[in-house]
XYZ file of C-alpha atoms in Angstrom:
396
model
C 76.859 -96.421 150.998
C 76.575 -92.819 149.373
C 80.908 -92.894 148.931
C 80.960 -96.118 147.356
C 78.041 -95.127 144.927
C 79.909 -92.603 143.768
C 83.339 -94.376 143.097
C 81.660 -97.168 141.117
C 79.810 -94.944 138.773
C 82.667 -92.018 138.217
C 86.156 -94.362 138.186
C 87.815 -95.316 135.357
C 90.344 -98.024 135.421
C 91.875 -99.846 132.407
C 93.252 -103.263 132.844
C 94.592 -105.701 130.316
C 93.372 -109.296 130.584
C 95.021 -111.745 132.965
C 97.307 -114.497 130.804
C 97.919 -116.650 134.222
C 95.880 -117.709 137.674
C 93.687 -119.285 135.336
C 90.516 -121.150 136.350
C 90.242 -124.969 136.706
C 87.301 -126.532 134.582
C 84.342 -127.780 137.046
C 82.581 -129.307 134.374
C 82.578 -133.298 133.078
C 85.603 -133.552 131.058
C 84.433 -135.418 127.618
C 80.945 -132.954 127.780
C 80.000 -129.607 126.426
C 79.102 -127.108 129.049
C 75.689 -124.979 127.417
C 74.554 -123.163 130.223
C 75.531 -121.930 133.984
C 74.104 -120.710 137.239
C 74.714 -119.830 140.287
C 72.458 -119.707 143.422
C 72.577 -120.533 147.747
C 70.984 -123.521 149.317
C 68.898 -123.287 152.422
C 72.323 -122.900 154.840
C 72.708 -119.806 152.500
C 75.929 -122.142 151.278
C 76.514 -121.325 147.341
C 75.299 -123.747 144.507
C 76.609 -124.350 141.147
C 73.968 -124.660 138.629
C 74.885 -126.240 135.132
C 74.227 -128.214 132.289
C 76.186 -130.496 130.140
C 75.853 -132.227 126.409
C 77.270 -135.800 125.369
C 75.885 -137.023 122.584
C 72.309 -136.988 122.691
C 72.503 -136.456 126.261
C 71.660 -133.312 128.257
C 72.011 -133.222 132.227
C 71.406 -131.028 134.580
C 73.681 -130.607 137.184
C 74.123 -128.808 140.606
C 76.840 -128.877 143.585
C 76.972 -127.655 146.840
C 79.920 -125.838 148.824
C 80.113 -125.754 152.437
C 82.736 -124.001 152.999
C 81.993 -120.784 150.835
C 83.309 -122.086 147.259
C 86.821 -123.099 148.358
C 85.486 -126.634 147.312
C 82.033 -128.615 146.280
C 80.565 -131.740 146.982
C 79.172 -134.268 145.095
C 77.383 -133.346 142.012
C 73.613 -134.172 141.458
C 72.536 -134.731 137.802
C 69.199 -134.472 136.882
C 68.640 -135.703 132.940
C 66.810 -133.773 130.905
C 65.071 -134.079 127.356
C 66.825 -132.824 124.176
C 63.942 -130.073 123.588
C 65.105 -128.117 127.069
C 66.221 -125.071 126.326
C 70.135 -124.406 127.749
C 70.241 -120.752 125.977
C 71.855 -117.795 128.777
C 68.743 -116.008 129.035
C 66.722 -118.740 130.093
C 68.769 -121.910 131.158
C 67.377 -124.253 133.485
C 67.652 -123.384 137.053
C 67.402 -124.890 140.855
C 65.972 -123.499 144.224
C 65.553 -124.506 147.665
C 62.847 -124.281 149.782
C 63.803 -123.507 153.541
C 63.233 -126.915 154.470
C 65.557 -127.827 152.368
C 62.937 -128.858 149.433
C 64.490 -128.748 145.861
C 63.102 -127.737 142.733
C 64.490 -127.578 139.122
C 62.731 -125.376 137.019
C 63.778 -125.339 133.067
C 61.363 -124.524 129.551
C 61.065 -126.677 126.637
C 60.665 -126.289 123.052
C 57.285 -126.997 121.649
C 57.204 -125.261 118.040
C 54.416 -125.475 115.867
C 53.474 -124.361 112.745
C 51.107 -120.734 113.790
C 54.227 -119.845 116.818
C 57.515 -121.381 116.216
C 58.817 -119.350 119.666
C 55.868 -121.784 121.305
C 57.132 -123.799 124.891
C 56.301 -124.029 128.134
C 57.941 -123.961 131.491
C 58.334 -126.843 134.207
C 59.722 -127.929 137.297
C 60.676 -131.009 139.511
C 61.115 -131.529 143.157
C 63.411 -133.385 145.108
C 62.685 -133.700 149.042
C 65.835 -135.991 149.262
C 68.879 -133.779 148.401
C 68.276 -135.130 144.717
C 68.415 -138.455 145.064
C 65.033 -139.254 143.562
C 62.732 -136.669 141.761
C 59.007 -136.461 141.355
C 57.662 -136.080 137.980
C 57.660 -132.906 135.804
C 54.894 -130.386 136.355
C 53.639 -127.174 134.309
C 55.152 -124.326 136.523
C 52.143 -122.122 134.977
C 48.271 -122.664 134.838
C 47.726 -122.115 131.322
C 48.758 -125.838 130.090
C 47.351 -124.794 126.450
C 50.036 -126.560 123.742
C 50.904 -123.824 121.194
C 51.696 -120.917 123.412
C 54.956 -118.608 123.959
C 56.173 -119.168 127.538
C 59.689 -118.783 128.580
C 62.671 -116.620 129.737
C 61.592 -117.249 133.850
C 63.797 -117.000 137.195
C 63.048 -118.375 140.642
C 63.655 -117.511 143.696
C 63.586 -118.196 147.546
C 61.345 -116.325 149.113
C 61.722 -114.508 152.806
C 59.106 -117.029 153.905
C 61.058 -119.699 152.729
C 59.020 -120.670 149.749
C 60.163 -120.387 145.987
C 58.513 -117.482 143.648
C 58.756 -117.681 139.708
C 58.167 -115.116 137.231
C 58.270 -116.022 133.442
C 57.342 -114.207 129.792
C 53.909 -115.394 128.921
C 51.218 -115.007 126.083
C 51.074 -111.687 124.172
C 48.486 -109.473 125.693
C 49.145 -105.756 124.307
C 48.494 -105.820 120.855
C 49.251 -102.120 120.370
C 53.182 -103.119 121.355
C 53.448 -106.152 120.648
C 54.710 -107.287 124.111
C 54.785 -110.051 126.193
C 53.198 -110.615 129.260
C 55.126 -111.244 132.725
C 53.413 -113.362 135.180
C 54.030 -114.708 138.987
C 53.636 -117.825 141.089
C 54.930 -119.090 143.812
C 54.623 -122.133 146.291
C 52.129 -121.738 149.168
C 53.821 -124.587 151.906
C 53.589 -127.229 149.307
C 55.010 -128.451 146.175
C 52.908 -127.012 143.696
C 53.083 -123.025 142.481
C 49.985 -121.434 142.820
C 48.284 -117.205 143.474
C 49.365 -117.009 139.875
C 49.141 -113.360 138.996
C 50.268 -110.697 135.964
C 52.550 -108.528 137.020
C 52.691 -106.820 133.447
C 50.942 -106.838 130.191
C 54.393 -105.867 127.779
C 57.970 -106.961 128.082
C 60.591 -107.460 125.722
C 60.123 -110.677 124.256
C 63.206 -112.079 124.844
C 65.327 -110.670 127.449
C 65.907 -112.530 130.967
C 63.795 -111.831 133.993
C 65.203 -110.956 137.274
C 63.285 -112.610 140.082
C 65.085 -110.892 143.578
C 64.287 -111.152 146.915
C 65.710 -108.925 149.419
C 67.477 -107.800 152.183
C 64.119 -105.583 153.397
C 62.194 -109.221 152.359
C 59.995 -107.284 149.305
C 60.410 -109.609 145.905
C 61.257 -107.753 143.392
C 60.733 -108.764 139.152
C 63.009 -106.639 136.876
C 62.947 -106.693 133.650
C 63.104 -104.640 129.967
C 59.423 -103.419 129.220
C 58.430 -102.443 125.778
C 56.081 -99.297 125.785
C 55.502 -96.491 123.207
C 57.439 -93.622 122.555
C 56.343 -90.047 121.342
C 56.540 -91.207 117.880
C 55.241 -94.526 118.206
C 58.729 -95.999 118.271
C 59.222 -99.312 120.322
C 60.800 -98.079 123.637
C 63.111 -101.109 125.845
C 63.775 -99.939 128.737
C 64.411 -102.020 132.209
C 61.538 -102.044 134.549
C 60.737 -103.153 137.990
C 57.785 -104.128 139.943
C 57.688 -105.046 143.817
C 56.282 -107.147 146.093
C 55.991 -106.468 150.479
C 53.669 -109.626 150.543
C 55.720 -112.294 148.872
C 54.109 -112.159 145.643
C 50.651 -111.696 146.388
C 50.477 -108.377 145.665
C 52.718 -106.409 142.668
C 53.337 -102.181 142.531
C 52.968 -100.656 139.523
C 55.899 -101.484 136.864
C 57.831 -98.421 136.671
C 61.597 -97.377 134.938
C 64.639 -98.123 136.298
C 66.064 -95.248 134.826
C 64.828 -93.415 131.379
C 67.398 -94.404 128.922
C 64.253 -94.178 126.163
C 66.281 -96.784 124.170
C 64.513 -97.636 120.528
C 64.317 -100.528 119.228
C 62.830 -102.403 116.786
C 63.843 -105.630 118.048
C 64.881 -107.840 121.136
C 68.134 -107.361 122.528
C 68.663 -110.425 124.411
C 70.188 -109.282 127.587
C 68.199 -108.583 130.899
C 68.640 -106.911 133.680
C 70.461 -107.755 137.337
C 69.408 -106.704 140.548
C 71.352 -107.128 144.225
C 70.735 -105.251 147.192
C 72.833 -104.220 150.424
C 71.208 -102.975 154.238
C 71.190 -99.793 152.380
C 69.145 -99.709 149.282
C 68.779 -102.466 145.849
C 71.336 -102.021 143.155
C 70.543 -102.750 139.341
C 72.958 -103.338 136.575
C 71.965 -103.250 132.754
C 72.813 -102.925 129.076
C 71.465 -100.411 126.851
C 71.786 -98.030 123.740
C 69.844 -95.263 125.061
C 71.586 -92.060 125.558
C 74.742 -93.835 125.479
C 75.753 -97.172 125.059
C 77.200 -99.851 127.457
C 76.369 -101.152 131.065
C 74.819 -98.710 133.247
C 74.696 -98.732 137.285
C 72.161 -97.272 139.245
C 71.161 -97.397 143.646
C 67.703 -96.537 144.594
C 67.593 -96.168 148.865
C 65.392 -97.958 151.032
C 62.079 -96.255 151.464
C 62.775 -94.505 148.251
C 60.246 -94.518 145.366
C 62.766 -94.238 142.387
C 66.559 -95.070 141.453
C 69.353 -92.496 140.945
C 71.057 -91.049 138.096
C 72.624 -93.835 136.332
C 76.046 -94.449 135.771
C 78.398 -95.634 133.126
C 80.179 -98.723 134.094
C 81.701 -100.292 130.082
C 80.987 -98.773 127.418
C 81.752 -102.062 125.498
C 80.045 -104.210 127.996
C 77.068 -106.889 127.783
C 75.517 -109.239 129.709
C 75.746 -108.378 132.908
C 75.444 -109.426 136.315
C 75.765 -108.527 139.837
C 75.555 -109.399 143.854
C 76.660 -107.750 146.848
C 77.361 -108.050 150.386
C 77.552 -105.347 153.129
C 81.438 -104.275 152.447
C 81.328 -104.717 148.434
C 79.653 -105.094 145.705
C 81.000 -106.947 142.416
C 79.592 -106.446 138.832
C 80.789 -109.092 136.053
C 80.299 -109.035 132.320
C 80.706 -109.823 128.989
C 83.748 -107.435 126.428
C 85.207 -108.185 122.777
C 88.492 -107.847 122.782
C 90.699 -107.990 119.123
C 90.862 -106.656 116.253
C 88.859 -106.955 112.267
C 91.195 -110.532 111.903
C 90.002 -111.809 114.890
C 87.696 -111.165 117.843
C 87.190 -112.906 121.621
C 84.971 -112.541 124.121
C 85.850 -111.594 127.824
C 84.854 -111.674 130.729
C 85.643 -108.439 132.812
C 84.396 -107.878 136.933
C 84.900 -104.882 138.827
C 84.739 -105.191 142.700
C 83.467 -101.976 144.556
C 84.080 -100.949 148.432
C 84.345 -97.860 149.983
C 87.766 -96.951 149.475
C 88.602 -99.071 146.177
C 87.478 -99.753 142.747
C 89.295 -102.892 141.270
C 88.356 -103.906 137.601
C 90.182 -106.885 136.032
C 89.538 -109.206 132.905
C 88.778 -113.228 134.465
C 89.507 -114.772 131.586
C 92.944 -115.283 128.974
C 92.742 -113.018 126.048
C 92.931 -115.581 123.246
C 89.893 -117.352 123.781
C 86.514 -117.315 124.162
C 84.554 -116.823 127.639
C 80.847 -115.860 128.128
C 77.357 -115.935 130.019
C 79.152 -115.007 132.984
C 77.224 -115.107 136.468
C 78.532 -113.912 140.391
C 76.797 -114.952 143.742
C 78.174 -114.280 147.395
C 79.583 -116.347 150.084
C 80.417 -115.963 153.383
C 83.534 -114.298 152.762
C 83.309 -113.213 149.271
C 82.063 -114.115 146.074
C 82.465 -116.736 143.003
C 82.097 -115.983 139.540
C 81.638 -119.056 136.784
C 81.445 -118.906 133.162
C 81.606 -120.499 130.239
C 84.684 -120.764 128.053
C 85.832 -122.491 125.012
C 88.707 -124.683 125.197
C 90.028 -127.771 122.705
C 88.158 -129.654 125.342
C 85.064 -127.983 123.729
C 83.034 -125.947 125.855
C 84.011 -125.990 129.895
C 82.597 -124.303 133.037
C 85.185 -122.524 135.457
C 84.257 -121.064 138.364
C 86.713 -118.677 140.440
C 86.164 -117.620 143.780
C 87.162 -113.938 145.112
């Protein structure tokens, strides 16, 4: 993998936006799209993850695709209360189990007066393909109404069950941080070996829960430590797991950008891995601005040197498979009269670097997301249309 490193972090490669081979909506015509998501079943088949507005309505929706996103079945809808939170660093989301168990995991509102950011985190299970759902459950022990909890990720485990990590209560008063914790399901339904995994994150970035190919779970996400002057310091994080969440390492940098901050940048990290090491893709304004790229081996401690990938970049995300690997993102394109926002996606092999924009330059496209298939990858998004606000997926 060292030659395709290397050509993903040193190329170059400047391409206008597409105008045609434009996307086809997969959301409900007549509804506004507000969040997407993409994940595999227990067949490893891909899964679109969304949710949708009418009215007062909000739904949750999911499809399956057996035959690696060329098409998708049915989709299951799931309604959900208006205080869910559909926001891209923290929309609801859906697992499965091995045995084919589903859960929907999403966080809710609950303001009050002493912590307006207050909410907690819940999930539902389905053990018939989402047909019929059990009632809503705190995902976390700490039930206590008034408390920050939010911004989580789930994941299947290599034992088959589903781990969670989420931003929890504030427990470093010297930063100011929040606190990450994990659970994860023990051959049942309910989440349980609930443990911290750190005591200060960035308060409002997305976590990255990612198991894989060696089986270790790993949680990245941007800390918030001290610098030398006492200045707020963001910078992405990761802790690991060889026991499937029992047991975490000791958070340490992804790479030392020693970005500073007085504030939450709202955009997390991304992490993929191939039979050769775990990749990580994230934004930052330390020592440079844009997305940066960085490959730490197997059996190594620490990642590489960084690399630049946009310098205009945000909001990215990433997955891989043993040939390729294919980072997607967020760019504003325009000028002071008017601006839009892109979506770019470079796809990485050994001999090639191909970077393209998705989406038509005139409008509006954002929190995009990229999973694999069998024989490549999809990409969906959000865009704004005179329909109002669609999903599109694209498969590649």
């Amino acid at each position: 993998m060292r030659r395709l490193i290397f050509i993903s972090m040193l190329s170059v490669v400047l391409i206008a936006c597409r105008q045609e081979d434009s996307t086809i909506p997969f959301s409900t015509k007549g509804a506004s799209a507000e969040s997407v998501y993409l994940t595999r079943d227990q067949n490893d088949n891909p899964v679109a993850v969304w949710t949708e507005r009418k009215g007062e309505d909000l739904t949750l929706l999911f499809a399956v695709s057996n035959d690696g996103g060329k098409s998708f079945g049915d989709k299951i809808s799931l309604p959900l209360t208006s205080d869910v939170a559909t926001h891209s660093e923290g929309m609801p989301k859906v697992a499965f189990k091995k045995d084919g168990t589903i859960i929907a995991a999403y966080e809710k509102k609950a303001p009050t007066e002493a912590n307006k950011y207050a909410g907690a985190i819940y999930y539902r299970v389905s053990r018939d393909n989402g047909n019929s759902w059990l009632p809503e459950k705190f995902l976390h022990s700490d039930t206590v109404a008034g408390r920050s909890r939010s911004y989580f990720d789930i994941e299947r485990l290599s034992n088959g069950e589903i781990g969670a990590a989420w931003l929890d209560v504030k427990l470093d008063k010297e930063t100011g941080g929040r606190s990450i914790r994990f659970a994860g399901t023990e051959g049942s339904i309910n989440f349980g070996n609930e443990i911290l995994v750190d005591s200060s994150a960035c308060q409002c970035c997305r976590l990255d829960v990612y198991s894989d190919l060696t089986g270790r779970v790993n949680v990245a996400y941007r800390g918030l430590m001290k610098g030398i002057m006492g200045n707020s310091i963001r910078d992405m994080m990761l802790s690991t797991s060889a026991d499937n969440g029992k047991t975490f390492t000791r958070p340490s940098r992804i790479s030392s950008d020693n970005w500073s901050i007085d504030g939450c940048p709202h955009t997390g990290p991304s992490l993929c891995s191939s039979k050769g090491g775990l990749y990580s893709l994230w934004y930052t304004e330390g020592n440079g601005t844009g997305i940066y790229f960085s490959f730490k081996k197997n059996g190594e401690s620490d990642f590489q040197q960084r690399g630049l990938v946009s310098n205009a970049g945000r909001h990215p995300q990433l997955s891989a498979n043993d040939e390729r690997f294919v980072m997607v993102w967020e760019e504003i394109s325009g000028d002071d009269s008017q601006k839009f926002t892109n979506i770019f996606y470079q796809v990485t092999s050994d001999i090639d670097v191909k970077r393209e924009c998705l989406t038509p330059k005139s409008v509006n496209a954002f929190s995009p997301v990229v999973t694999t298939t069998k024989d490549g990858f999809l990409i969906a998004y959000l865009m704004e249309t005179k329909n109002g606000v669609e999903m599109h997926i694209k498969k590649i």
